[in-house]
Amino acid sequence: MEKKNIDWSNLGFGYLKTDKRFVSQFKDGKWDEGRMTEDDTVVISECAGVLQYAQTIFEGLKAYTTEDGRIVTFRPDLNASRLADSARRLEMPVFPEDRFVEAVKQTVKENAAYVPPYGSGATLYIRPYMFGSNPVIGVKPADEYQFRIFTTPVGPYFKGGAKPITIKVSDFDRAAPHGTGHIKAGLNYAMSLHAIVTAHAEGYDENMYLDAGSRTKVEETGGANFLFVTKDHKVVTPKSSSILPSITRRSLMQVAKDYLGLETEEREVYLDELADFAECGLCGTAAVISPVGKIVDHGKEICFPAGMEKMGEITQKLYDTLTGIQMGRLEAPAGWIEVIE
Ligand code: PLP
Ligand code: COI
């Protein structure tokens, strides 16, 4: 299969239309069998549940070309089950998890020409999503839904790739206790837009959100979980019921323990202990692991020892091991790699 003529190494994290997308409709209480289409537009009622009451959820995962030329995805079964959790929380029908994985594989396969080559630094980002499509005017769940998957080739989420970024402790909250922070609902991202535009205007790369209840504990950023490394090389990640259970973070904690022999800890992390950590990184499908060099809390700077030029030692090891597994250079734990072709 011939690859598209794209300048893979210079891609940013943007949308580039690819050839095919998957669509399935939920009507009369059931999902249809689904199909691939070349049509990249969606036509729905002006009163659709998604447009009026934001009934929409999504996922994000990637396809990689391995060192030996296969196309693979990373733990799509976990995206399937997280989408199912999101659907239940927003009173939407669950798209069957096995069909989710098959649809992801089919969509990648039919866009194989857009899967960036091994070593290019780019990957194919896969975006499954679901929304209420029929008219809803009283506040209630829709009766009809669409589940869709599109793909787009992407480069690094943060400009500069592996260069450490600067983060601001936000004055805005992302998620309420007992709210929707733990699911991947569009509404969580809509409410973060003002905060991220504000942070960017002030010269920061991202926001650190705190727990809305006490504003003393670290939650996450708008699109990634946090990892910290202590001076004696323990990997620590915040525990909270209002952050998204990142698949990358869960994988990295296992990699830290099983591949690197490091101690790991998922626990509450307080803002006033950040200065004690040696390294900090953001982890997620889009972010992979992006090192954080500096956190600014209302003028007070917390600078991590690795500085602003390169990743910390442990962060780098975690990055190399995870991407080594994803690109087929290292043996993966059973079930982590789903081969497409
Ligand atoms: N946190 C938020 C708010 C996100 O949007 C994402 C991205 O999916 C993550 C964390 C990372 O999750 P994952 O590693 O499953 O991509
Ligand atoms: C992902 O990492 O897949 C996300 O959905 C994060 C988003 C901010 C791009």
mmCIF file of C-alpha atoms and ligand atoms in Angstrom:
data_model
loop_
_atom_site.group_PDB
_atom_site.id
_atom_site.type_symbol
_atom_site.label_atom_id
_atom_site.label_comp_id
_atom_site.label_asym_id
_atom_site.label_seq_id
_atom_site.Cartn_x
_atom_site.Cartn_y
_atom_site.Cartn_z
ATOM 1 C CA MET A 1 0.000 0.000 0.000
ATOM 2 C CA GLU A 2 1.388 3.358 -1.015
ATOM 3 C CA LYS A 3 1.578 6.041 1.681
ATOM 4 C CA LYS A 4 0.148 9.508 1.084
ATOM 5 C CA ASN A 5 2.593 12.235 0.204
ATOM 6 C CA ILE A 6 2.638 14.018 3.577
ATOM 7 C CA ASP A 7 5.519 15.772 5.331
ATOM 8 C CA TRP A 8 5.164 13.400 8.308
ATOM 9 C CA SER A 9 8.014 14.810 10.397
ATOM 10 C CA ASN A 10 6.567 18.303 10.421
ATOM 11 C CA LEU A 11 3.002 17.452 11.394
ATOM 12 C CA GLY A 12 1.563 19.203 14.437
ATOM 13 C CA PHE A 13 -1.465 18.032 16.415
ATOM 14 C CA GLY A 14 -4.100 19.055 13.880
ATOM 15 C CA TYR A 15 -6.933 17.680 11.766
ATOM 16 C CA LEU A 16 -6.188 16.399 8.291
ATOM 17 C CA LYS A 17 -9.097 14.736 6.533
ATOM 18 C CA THR A 18 -8.459 11.101 5.678
ATOM 19 C CA ASP A 19 -10.364 8.936 3.191
ATOM 20 C CA LYS A 20 -12.761 6.835 5.260
ATOM 21 C CA ARG A 21 -14.697 6.990 8.524
ATOM 22 C CA PHE A 22 -16.973 4.571 10.371
ATOM 23 C CA VAL A 23 -20.570 5.399 11.245
ATOM 24 C CA SER A 24 -23.256 3.471 13.081
ATOM 25 C CA GLN A 25 -26.723 4.743 14.021
ATOM 26 C CA PHE A 26 -28.747 3.911 17.121
ATOM 27 C CA LYS A 27 -32.502 3.963 16.448
ATOM 28 C CA ASP A 28 -35.533 2.125 17.848
ATOM 29 C CA GLY A 29 -33.438 0.831 20.728
ATOM 30 C CA LYS A 30 -30.627 -0.775 18.714
ATOM 31 C CA TRP A 31 -27.398 -0.090 16.855
ATOM 32 C CA ASP A 32 -27.354 -0.785 13.116
ATOM 33 C CA GLU A 33 -24.528 -2.825 11.658
ATOM 34 C CA GLY A 34 -22.426 0.250 10.823
ATOM 35 C CA ARG A 35 -20.603 1.137 7.612
ATOM 36 C CA MET A 36 -17.606 2.949 6.237
ATOM 37 C CA THR A 37 -18.212 6.199 4.378
ATOM 38 C CA GLU A 38 -16.199 8.804 2.498
ATOM 39 C CA ASP A 39 -18.570 11.552 3.627
ATOM 40 C CA ASP A 40 -16.856 13.644 6.302
ATOM 41 C CA THR A 41 -19.953 15.713 7.086
ATOM 42 C CA VAL A 42 -22.694 15.085 9.658
ATOM 43 C CA VAL A 43 -26.264 16.265 8.984
ATOM 44 C CA ILE A 44 -28.530 16.376 12.024
ATOM 45 C CA SER A 45 -31.580 18.242 13.322
ATOM 46 C CA GLU A 46 -31.090 21.797 14.571
ATOM 47 C CA CYS A 47 -32.605 20.518 17.829
ATOM 48 C CA ALA A 48 -30.331 17.461 18.207
ATOM 49 C CA GLY A 49 -29.490 16.488 21.800
ATOM 50 C CA VAL A 50 -25.804 17.120 21.155
ATOM 51 C CA LEU A 51 -26.415 20.679 19.961
ATOM 52 C CA GLN A 52 -28.814 21.686 22.723
ATOM 53 C CA TYR A 53 -27.590 19.817 25.789
ATOM 54 C CA ALA A 54 -24.071 18.697 24.848
ATOM 55 C CA GLN A 55 -24.823 14.987 24.914
ATOM 56 C CA THR A 56 -21.528 13.884 23.416
ATOM 57 C CA ILE A 57 -18.612 11.686 24.460
ATOM 58 C CA PHE A 58 -15.394 10.643 22.762
ATOM 59 C CA GLU A 59 -12.191 8.634 22.907
ATOM 60 C CA GLY A 60 -8.660 9.059 21.621
ATOM 61 C CA LEU A 61 -6.110 6.402 20.686
ATOM 62 C CA LYS A 62 -3.377 5.990 18.116
ATOM 63 C CA ALA A 63 -2.173 3.626 15.401
ATOM 64 C CA TYR A 64 1.577 3.122 15.025
ATOM 65 C CA THR A 65 3.859 1.631 12.409
ATOM 66 C CA THR A 66 6.211 -0.754 14.176
ATOM 67 C CA GLU A 67 9.905 -1.224 13.471
ATOM 68 C CA ASP A 68 9.080 -4.323 11.394
ATOM 69 C CA GLY A 69 6.415 -2.514 9.350
ATOM 70 C CA ARG A 70 3.164 -3.706 10.952
ATOM 71 C CA ILE A 71 0.324 -1.326 11.833
ATOM 72 C CA VAL A 72 -0.834 -1.687 15.436
ATOM 73 C CA THR A 73 -2.988 0.060 18.039
ATOM 74 C CA PHE A 74 -2.430 0.261 21.774
ATOM 75 C CA ARG A 75 -4.979 -1.201 24.204
ATOM 76 C CA PRO A 76 -8.155 -0.291 22.255
ATOM 77 C CA ASP A 77 -10.183 -2.528 24.595
ATOM 78 C CA LEU A 78 -9.602 0.026 27.362
ATOM 79 C CA ASN A 79 -10.920 2.830 25.165
ATOM 80 C CA ALA A 80 -13.972 0.664 24.447
ATOM 81 C CA SER A 81 -14.717 0.181 28.126
ATOM 82 C CA ARG A 82 -14.060 3.828 29.001
ATOM 83 C CA LEU A 83 -16.448 4.946 26.234
ATOM 84 C CA ALA A 84 -19.022 2.567 27.699
ATOM 85 C CA ASP A 85 -18.514 4.182 31.145
ATOM 86 C CA SER A 86 -18.899 7.632 29.595
ATOM 87 C CA ALA A 87 -22.081 6.548 27.797
ATOM 88 C CA ARG A 88 -23.674 5.199 30.983
ATOM 89 C CA ARG A 89 -22.910 8.432 32.864
ATOM 90 C CA LEU A 90 -24.578 10.586 30.156
ATOM 91 C CA GLU A 91 -27.555 8.208 29.679
ATOM 92 C CA MET A 92 -26.417 7.172 26.215
ATOM 93 C CA PRO A 93 -26.557 3.636 24.781
ATOM 94 C CA VAL A 94 -23.339 1.616 25.049
ATOM 95 C CA PHE A 95 -21.699 0.722 21.744
ATOM 96 C CA PRO A 96 -20.724 -2.951 22.222
ATOM 97 C CA GLU A 97 -17.075 -3.120 23.267
ATOM 98 C CA ASP A 98 -16.059 -5.895 20.864
ATOM 99 C CA ARG A 99 -17.669 -4.020 17.978
ATOM 100 C CA PHE A 100 -15.794 -0.863 19.046
ATOM 101 C CA VAL A 101 -12.449 -2.652 18.695
ATOM 102 C CA GLU A 102 -13.431 -4.124 15.322
ATOM 103 C CA ALA A 103 -14.612 -0.723 14.056
ATOM 104 C CA VAL A 104 -11.346 0.926 15.156
ATOM 105 C CA LYS A 105 -9.364 -1.748 13.318
ATOM 106 C CA GLN A 106 -11.467 -1.420 10.176
ATOM 107 C CA THR A 107 -11.177 2.375 10.160
ATOM 108 C CA VAL A 108 -7.396 2.253 10.546
ATOM 109 C CA LYS A 109 -7.109 -0.443 7.903
ATOM 110 C CA GLU A 110 -9.061 1.607 5.390
ATOM 111 C CA ASN A 111 -6.871 4.642 6.110
ATOM 112 C CA ALA A 112 -3.590 2.705 6.163
ATOM 113 C CA ALA A 113 -2.082 5.117 3.627
ATOM 114 C CA TYR A 114 -2.270 7.793 6.332
ATOM 115 C CA VAL A 115 -0.534 5.810 9.086
ATOM 116 C CA PRO A 116 2.816 7.616 9.412
ATOM 117 C CA PRO A 117 5.923 5.522 8.675
ATOM 118 C CA TYR A 118 8.109 4.132 11.451
ATOM 119 C CA GLY A 119 10.621 6.658 12.695
ATOM 120 C CA SER A 120 8.769 9.722 11.360
ATOM 121 C CA GLY A 121 7.764 10.887 14.838
ATOM 122 C CA ALA A 122 4.102 11.005 13.742
ATOM 123 C CA THR A 123 1.200 8.623 14.421
ATOM 124 C CA LEU A 124 -2.394 8.176 13.268
ATOM 125 C CA TYR A 125 -4.733 9.620 15.875
ATOM 126 C CA ILE A 126 -8.065 7.788 16.095
ATOM 127 C CA ARG A 127 -11.117 9.659 17.359
ATOM 128 C CA PRO A 128 -14.196 7.543 18.202
ATOM 129 C CA TYR A 129 -17.175 9.637 19.340
ATOM 130 C CA MET A 130 -20.889 9.414 19.990
ATOM 131 C CA PHE A 131 -23.652 12.008 20.163
ATOM 132 C CA GLY A 132 -27.411 12.397 20.556
ATOM 133 C CA SER A 133 -28.798 13.091 17.084
ATOM 134 C CA ASN A 134 -32.582 13.431 17.262
ATOM 135 C CA PRO A 135 -34.566 16.518 18.391
ATOM 136 C CA VAL A 136 -34.642 17.031 22.173
ATOM 137 C CA ILE A 137 -36.131 20.164 23.683
ATOM 138 C CA GLY A 138 -37.149 19.171 27.224
ATOM 139 C CA VAL A 139 -34.017 18.274 29.193
ATOM 140 C CA LYS A 140 -33.777 14.514 28.664
ATOM 141 C CA PRO A 141 -31.560 12.004 26.858
ATOM 142 C CA ALA A 142 -31.935 11.673 23.076
ATOM 143 C CA ASP A 143 -33.521 8.529 21.598
ATOM 144 C CA GLU A 144 -31.222 8.354 18.588
ATOM 145 C CA TYR A 145 -27.426 8.446 18.438
ATOM 146 C CA GLN A 146 -24.510 8.213 16.045
ATOM 147 C CA PHE A 147 -21.253 6.466 16.861
ATOM 148 C CA ARG A 148 -18.458 7.495 14.523
ATOM 149 C CA ILE A 149 -14.711 7.048 14.164
ATOM 150 C CA PHE A 150 -12.411 9.255 12.125
ATOM 151 C CA THR A 151 -8.632 9.294 11.908
ATOM 152 C CA THR A 152 -6.047 12.011 11.350
ATOM 153 C CA PRO A 153 -2.247 11.840 11.186
ATOM 154 C CA VAL A 154 -0.650 13.871 13.988
ATOM 155 C CA GLY A 155 2.698 15.010 15.338
ATOM 156 C CA PRO A 156 3.464 16.153 18.908
ATOM 157 C CA TYR A 157 0.665 17.693 20.991
ATOM 158 C CA PHE A 158 2.941 20.379 22.400
ATOM 159 C CA LYS A 159 5.037 22.424 20.000
ATOM 160 C CA GLY A 160 8.689 21.549 20.549
ATOM 161 C CA GLY A 161 7.946 17.858 21.168
ATOM 162 C CA ALA A 162 10.038 16.678 24.099
ATOM 163 C CA LYS A 163 11.023 20.116 25.377
ATOM 164 C CA PRO A 164 9.787 20.799 28.916
ATOM 165 C CA ILE A 165 6.734 23.019 29.203
ATOM 166 C CA THR A 166 5.538 25.583 31.737
ATOM 167 C CA ILE A 167 2.257 25.126 33.540
ATOM 168 C CA LYS A 168 0.013 27.484 35.435
ATOM 169 C CA VAL A 169 -1.984 26.535 38.521
ATOM 170 C CA SER A 170 -5.435 27.489 37.285
ATOM 171 C CA ASP A 171 -7.958 29.585 39.142
ATOM 172 C CA PHE A 172 -10.694 27.747 37.263
ATOM 173 C CA ASP A 173 -11.986 24.300 38.159
ATOM 174 C CA ARG A 174 -12.277 21.516 35.610
ATOM 175 C CA ALA A 175 -14.519 19.026 37.377
ATOM 176 C CA ALA A 176 -16.786 18.973 40.402
ATOM 177 C CA PRO A 177 -16.748 16.291 43.087
ATOM 178 C CA HIS A 178 -19.363 13.702 42.013
ATOM 179 C CA GLY A 179 -19.469 15.364 38.569
ATOM 180 C CA THR A 180 -18.208 14.171 35.177
ATOM 181 C CA GLY A 181 -14.425 14.622 35.446
ATOM 182 C CA HIS A 182 -13.836 10.861 35.313
ATOM 183 C CA ILE A 183 -15.489 10.396 31.917
ATOM 184 C CA LYS A 184 -14.551 11.671 28.480
ATOM 185 C CA ALA A 185 -17.478 13.988 27.806
ATOM 186 C CA GLY A 186 -17.272 16.980 25.463
ATOM 187 C CA LEU A 187 -18.707 19.166 28.217
ATOM 188 C CA ASN A 188 -15.496 18.797 30.285
ATOM 189 C CA TYR A 189 -13.506 20.228 27.413
ATOM 190 C CA ALA A 190 -15.946 23.059 26.593
ATOM 191 C CA MET A 191 -15.631 24.338 30.141
ATOM 192 C CA SER A 192 -11.815 24.230 29.958
ATOM 193 C CA LEU A 193 -11.592 26.446 26.877
ATOM 194 C CA HIS A 194 -11.683 29.790 28.675
ATOM 195 C CA ALA A 195 -9.042 28.545 31.113
ATOM 196 C CA ILE A 196 -6.682 27.378 28.365
ATOM 197 C CA VAL A 197 -7.108 30.513 26.251
ATOM 198 C CA THR A 198 -6.355 32.569 29.378
ATOM 199 C CA ALA A 199 -3.283 30.454 30.226
ATOM 200 C CA HIS A 200 -1.941 30.711 26.662
ATOM 201 C CA ALA A 201 -2.485 34.479 26.620
ATOM 202 C CA GLU A 202 -0.377 34.697 29.773
ATOM 203 C CA GLY A 203 2.413 32.659 28.144
ATOM 204 C CA TYR A 204 1.772 29.249 29.752
ATOM 205 C CA ASP A 205 1.542 25.973 27.852
ATOM 206 C CA GLU A 206 -1.108 24.302 30.009
ATOM 207 C CA ASN A 207 -3.172 24.485 33.196
ATOM 208 C CA MET A 208 -2.873 22.447 36.344
ATOM 209 C CA TYR A 209 -6.366 22.003 37.773
ATOM 210 C CA LEU A 210 -6.813 21.468 41.484
ATOM 211 C CA ASP A 211 -9.582 19.551 43.234
ATOM 212 C CA ALA A 212 -12.644 21.783 43.246
ATOM 213 C CA GLY A 213 -13.604 20.859 46.802
ATOM 214 C CA SER A 214 -10.524 22.015 48.716
ATOM 215 C CA ARG A 215 -8.261 23.485 45.990
ATOM 216 C CA THR A 216 -5.244 21.945 47.723
ATOM 217 C CA LYS A 217 -4.740 18.766 45.658
ATOM 218 C CA VAL A 218 -3.435 18.208 42.134
ATOM 219 C CA GLU A 219 -5.951 16.820 39.635
ATOM 220 C CA GLU A 220 -4.851 16.944 35.979
ATOM 221 C CA THR A 221 -4.535 19.237 32.968
ATOM 222 C CA GLY A 222 -7.189 19.791 30.295
ATOM 223 C CA GLY A 223 -5.968 16.773 28.312
ATOM 224 C CA ALA A 224 -3.514 14.677 30.342
ATOM 225 C CA ASN A 225 -2.811 13.159 33.778
ATOM 226 C CA PHE A 226 0.226 14.062 35.888
ATOM 227 C CA LEU A 227 3.185 11.873 36.792
ATOM 228 C CA PHE A 228 5.758 12.952 39.364
ATOM 229 C CA VAL A 229 9.079 11.372 40.254
ATOM 230 C CA THR A 230 10.518 11.688 43.763
ATOM 231 C CA LYS A 231 14.202 12.329 44.410
ATOM 232 C CA ASP A 232 14.615 8.628 45.231
ATOM 233 C CA HIS A 233 12.941 7.616 41.930
ATOM 234 C CA LYS A 234 9.467 6.653 43.069
ATOM 235 C CA VAL A 235 6.800 7.329 40.418
ATOM 236 C CA VAL A 236 3.767 9.085 41.907
ATOM 237 C CA THR A 237 0.435 9.909 40.266
ATOM 238 C CA PRO A 238 -2.567 11.733 41.737
ATOM 239 C CA LYS A 239 -5.525 9.657 42.894
ATOM 240 C CA SER A 240 -8.883 11.321 42.494
ATOM 241 C CA SER A 241 -12.389 10.289 41.493
ATOM 242 C CA SER A 242 -12.750 13.403 39.332
ATOM 243 C CA ILE A 243 -9.849 12.874 36.894
ATOM 244 C CA LEU A 244 -9.931 10.875 33.678
ATOM 245 C CA PRO A 245 -8.471 7.383 34.194
ATOM 246 C CA SER A 246 -5.744 7.789 31.564
ATOM 247 C CA ILE A 247 -4.832 4.607 29.724
ATOM 248 C CA THR A 248 -1.320 5.964 29.163
ATOM 249 C CA ARG A 249 -0.907 6.656 32.880
ATOM 250 C CA ARG A 250 -2.187 3.227 33.889
ATOM 251 C CA SER A 251 0.221 1.665 31.378
ATOM 252 C CA LEU A 252 3.158 3.795 32.533
ATOM 253 C CA MET A 253 2.646 2.836 36.167
ATOM 254 C CA GLN A 254 2.886 -0.808 35.119
ATOM 255 C CA VAL A 255 5.929 -0.082 32.930
ATOM 256 C CA ALA A 256 7.633 1.721 35.842
ATOM 257 C CA LYS A 257 7.117 -1.283 38.083
ATOM 258 C CA ASP A 258 7.587 -4.237 35.730
ATOM 259 C CA TYR A 259 10.096 -2.924 33.181
ATOM 260 C CA LEU A 260 12.083 -0.397 35.204
ATOM 261 C CA GLY A 261 11.789 -1.913 38.674
ATOM 262 C CA LEU A 262 10.633 1.362 40.207
ATOM 263 C CA GLU A 263 8.309 1.849 43.129
ATOM 264 C CA THR A 264 4.966 3.399 42.188
ATOM 265 C CA GLU A 265 2.278 5.152 44.163
ATOM 266 C CA GLU A 266 -1.215 6.375 43.277
ATOM 267 C CA ARG A 267 -2.205 8.757 46.046
ATOM 268 C CA GLU A 268 -3.459 12.242 46.798
ATOM 269 C CA VAL A 269 -0.815 14.775 45.779
ATOM 270 C CA TYR A 270 -0.871 18.159 47.501
ATOM 271 C CA LEU A 271 0.026 21.396 45.778
ATOM 272 C CA ASP A 272 2.342 22.332 48.620
ATOM 273 C CA GLU A 273 4.503 19.214 48.166
ATOM 274 C CA LEU A 274 5.283 19.788 44.465
ATOM 275 C CA ALA A 275 8.620 21.456 45.170
ATOM 276 C CA ASP A 276 9.829 18.184 46.721
ATOM 277 C CA PHE A 277 9.562 16.233 43.444
ATOM 278 C CA ALA A 278 12.515 15.786 41.109
ATOM 279 C CA GLU A 279 10.559 15.398 37.858
ATOM 280 C CA CYS A 280 7.109 16.075 36.479
ATOM 281 C CA GLY A 281 5.409 14.985 33.263
ATOM 282 C CA LEU A 282 2.026 14.975 31.552
ATOM 283 C CA CYS A 283 0.809 11.704 30.139
ATOM 284 C CA GLY A 284 -1.913 10.868 27.667
ATOM 285 C CA THR A 285 -2.489 9.549 24.170
ATOM 286 C CA ALA A 286 -1.930 12.961 22.599
ATOM 287 C CA ALA A 287 0.704 14.131 25.104
ATOM 288 C CA VAL A 288 2.530 10.726 25.262
ATOM 289 C CA ILE A 289 4.803 11.956 28.090
ATOM 290 C CA SER A 290 5.477 15.655 27.909
ATOM 291 C CA PRO A 291 7.991 16.854 30.483
ATOM 292 C CA VAL A 292 7.051 19.774 32.716
ATOM 293 C CA GLY A 293 9.981 22.047 33.592
ATOM 294 C CA LYS A 294 8.168 24.637 35.657
ATOM 295 C CA ILE A 295 4.876 25.097 37.489
ATOM 296 C CA VAL A 296 3.786 28.614 38.403
ATOM 297 C CA ASP A 297 1.430 29.073 41.332
ATOM 298 C CA HIS A 298 0.315 32.704 41.446
ATOM 299 C CA GLY A 299 3.800 34.075 40.851
ATOM 300 C CA LYS A 300 5.589 31.402 42.881
ATOM 301 C CA GLU A 301 7.776 29.305 40.583
ATOM 302 C CA ILE A 302 8.387 25.613 41.156
ATOM 303 C CA CYS A 303 11.305 24.599 38.931
ATOM 304 C CA PHE A 304 12.142 20.923 38.509
ATOM 305 C CA PRO A 305 15.867 20.035 38.603
ATOM 306 C CA ALA A 306 15.992 18.651 35.018
ATOM 307 C CA GLY A 307 15.462 22.227 33.816
ATOM 308 C CA MET A 308 13.842 23.561 30.655
ATOM 309 C CA GLU A 309 16.047 21.896 28.048
ATOM 310 C CA LYS A 310 15.492 18.157 28.416
ATOM 311 C CA MET A 311 13.363 15.438 30.019
ATOM 312 C CA GLY A 312 14.278 14.195 33.477
ATOM 313 C CA GLU A 313 16.145 10.883 33.665
ATOM 314 C CA ILE A 314 13.216 8.741 34.814
ATOM 315 C CA THR A 315 10.710 10.516 32.581
ATOM 316 C CA GLN A 316 12.985 9.743 29.631
ATOM 317 C CA LYS A 317 13.216 6.067 30.622
ATOM 318 C CA LEU A 318 9.429 5.844 30.920
ATOM 319 C CA TYR A 319 9.035 7.539 27.544
ATOM 320 C CA ASP A 320 11.565 5.269 25.831
ATOM 321 C CA THR A 321 10.015 2.130 27.294
ATOM 322 C CA LEU A 322 6.405 3.024 26.491
ATOM 323 C CA THR A 323 7.161 4.139 22.937
ATOM 324 C CA GLY A 324 9.433 1.093 22.555
ATOM 325 C CA ILE A 325 6.445 -1.127 23.368
ATOM 326 C CA GLN A 326 4.119 0.821 21.070
ATOM 327 C CA MET A 327 6.570 0.763 18.141
ATOM 328 C CA GLY A 328 7.412 -2.925 18.568
ATOM 329 C CA ARG A 329 11.014 -2.459 19.758
ATOM 330 C CA LEU A 330 10.230 -3.988 23.149
ATOM 331 C CA GLU A 331 8.043 -6.934 23.981
ATOM 332 C CA ALA A 332 4.604 -5.812 25.151
ATOM 333 C CA PRO A 333 2.636 -7.240 28.066
ATOM 334 C CA ALA A 334 -0.032 -9.677 26.853
ATOM 335 C CA GLY A 335 -3.013 -7.944 25.239
ATOM 336 C CA TRP A 336 -1.493 -4.479 24.930
ATOM 337 C CA ILE A 337 -0.861 -4.511 21.184
ATOM 338 C CA GLU A 338 -3.651 -5.100 18.660
ATOM 339 C CA VAL A 339 -2.228 -5.851 15.241
ATOM 340 C CA ILE A 340 -4.149 -4.424 12.290
ATOM 341 C CA GLU A 341 -1.966 -5.572 9.416
HETATM 342 N N1 PLP B 1 -6.960 13.457 30.999
HETATM 343 C C1 PLP B 1 -7.735 14.086 30.103
HETATM 344 C C2 PLP B 1 -8.603 15.182 30.588
HETATM 345 C C3 PLP B 1 -7.709 13.699 28.755
HETATM 346 O O1 PLP B 1 -8.460 14.328 27.851
HETATM 347 C C4 PLP B 1 -6.864 12.649 28.351
HETATM 348 C C5 PLP B 1 -6.844 12.199 26.967
HETATM 349 O O2 PLP B 1 -7.442 11.254 26.590
HETATM 350 C C6 PLP B 1 -6.067 12.024 29.321
HETATM 351 C C7 PLP B 1 -6.141 12.449 30.626
HETATM 352 C C8 PLP B 1 -5.168 10.900 28.956
HETATM 353 O O3 PLP B 1 -5.870 9.724 28.771
HETATM 354 P P1 PLP B 1 -5.336 8.586 27.824
HETATM 355 O O4 PLP B 1 -3.984 8.228 28.322
HETATM 356 O O5 PLP B 1 -6.308 7.488 27.993
HETATM 357 O O6 PLP B 1 -5.293 9.153 26.457
HETATM 358 C C1 COI B 2 -6.136 12.356 23.944
HETATM 359 O O1 COI B 2 -5.013 12.361 24.441
HETATM 360 O O2 COI B 2 -6.526 11.461 23.205
HETATM 361 C C2 COI B 2 -7.081 13.424 24.197
HETATM 362 O O3 COI B 2 -8.227 13.239 23.974
HETATM 363 C C3 COI B 2 -6.602 14.691 24.697
HETATM 364 C C4 COI B 2 -7.101 15.823 23.878
HETATM 365 C C5 COI B 2 -6.838 17.044 24.642
HETATM 366 C C6 COI B 2 -6.475 15.869 22.512
#
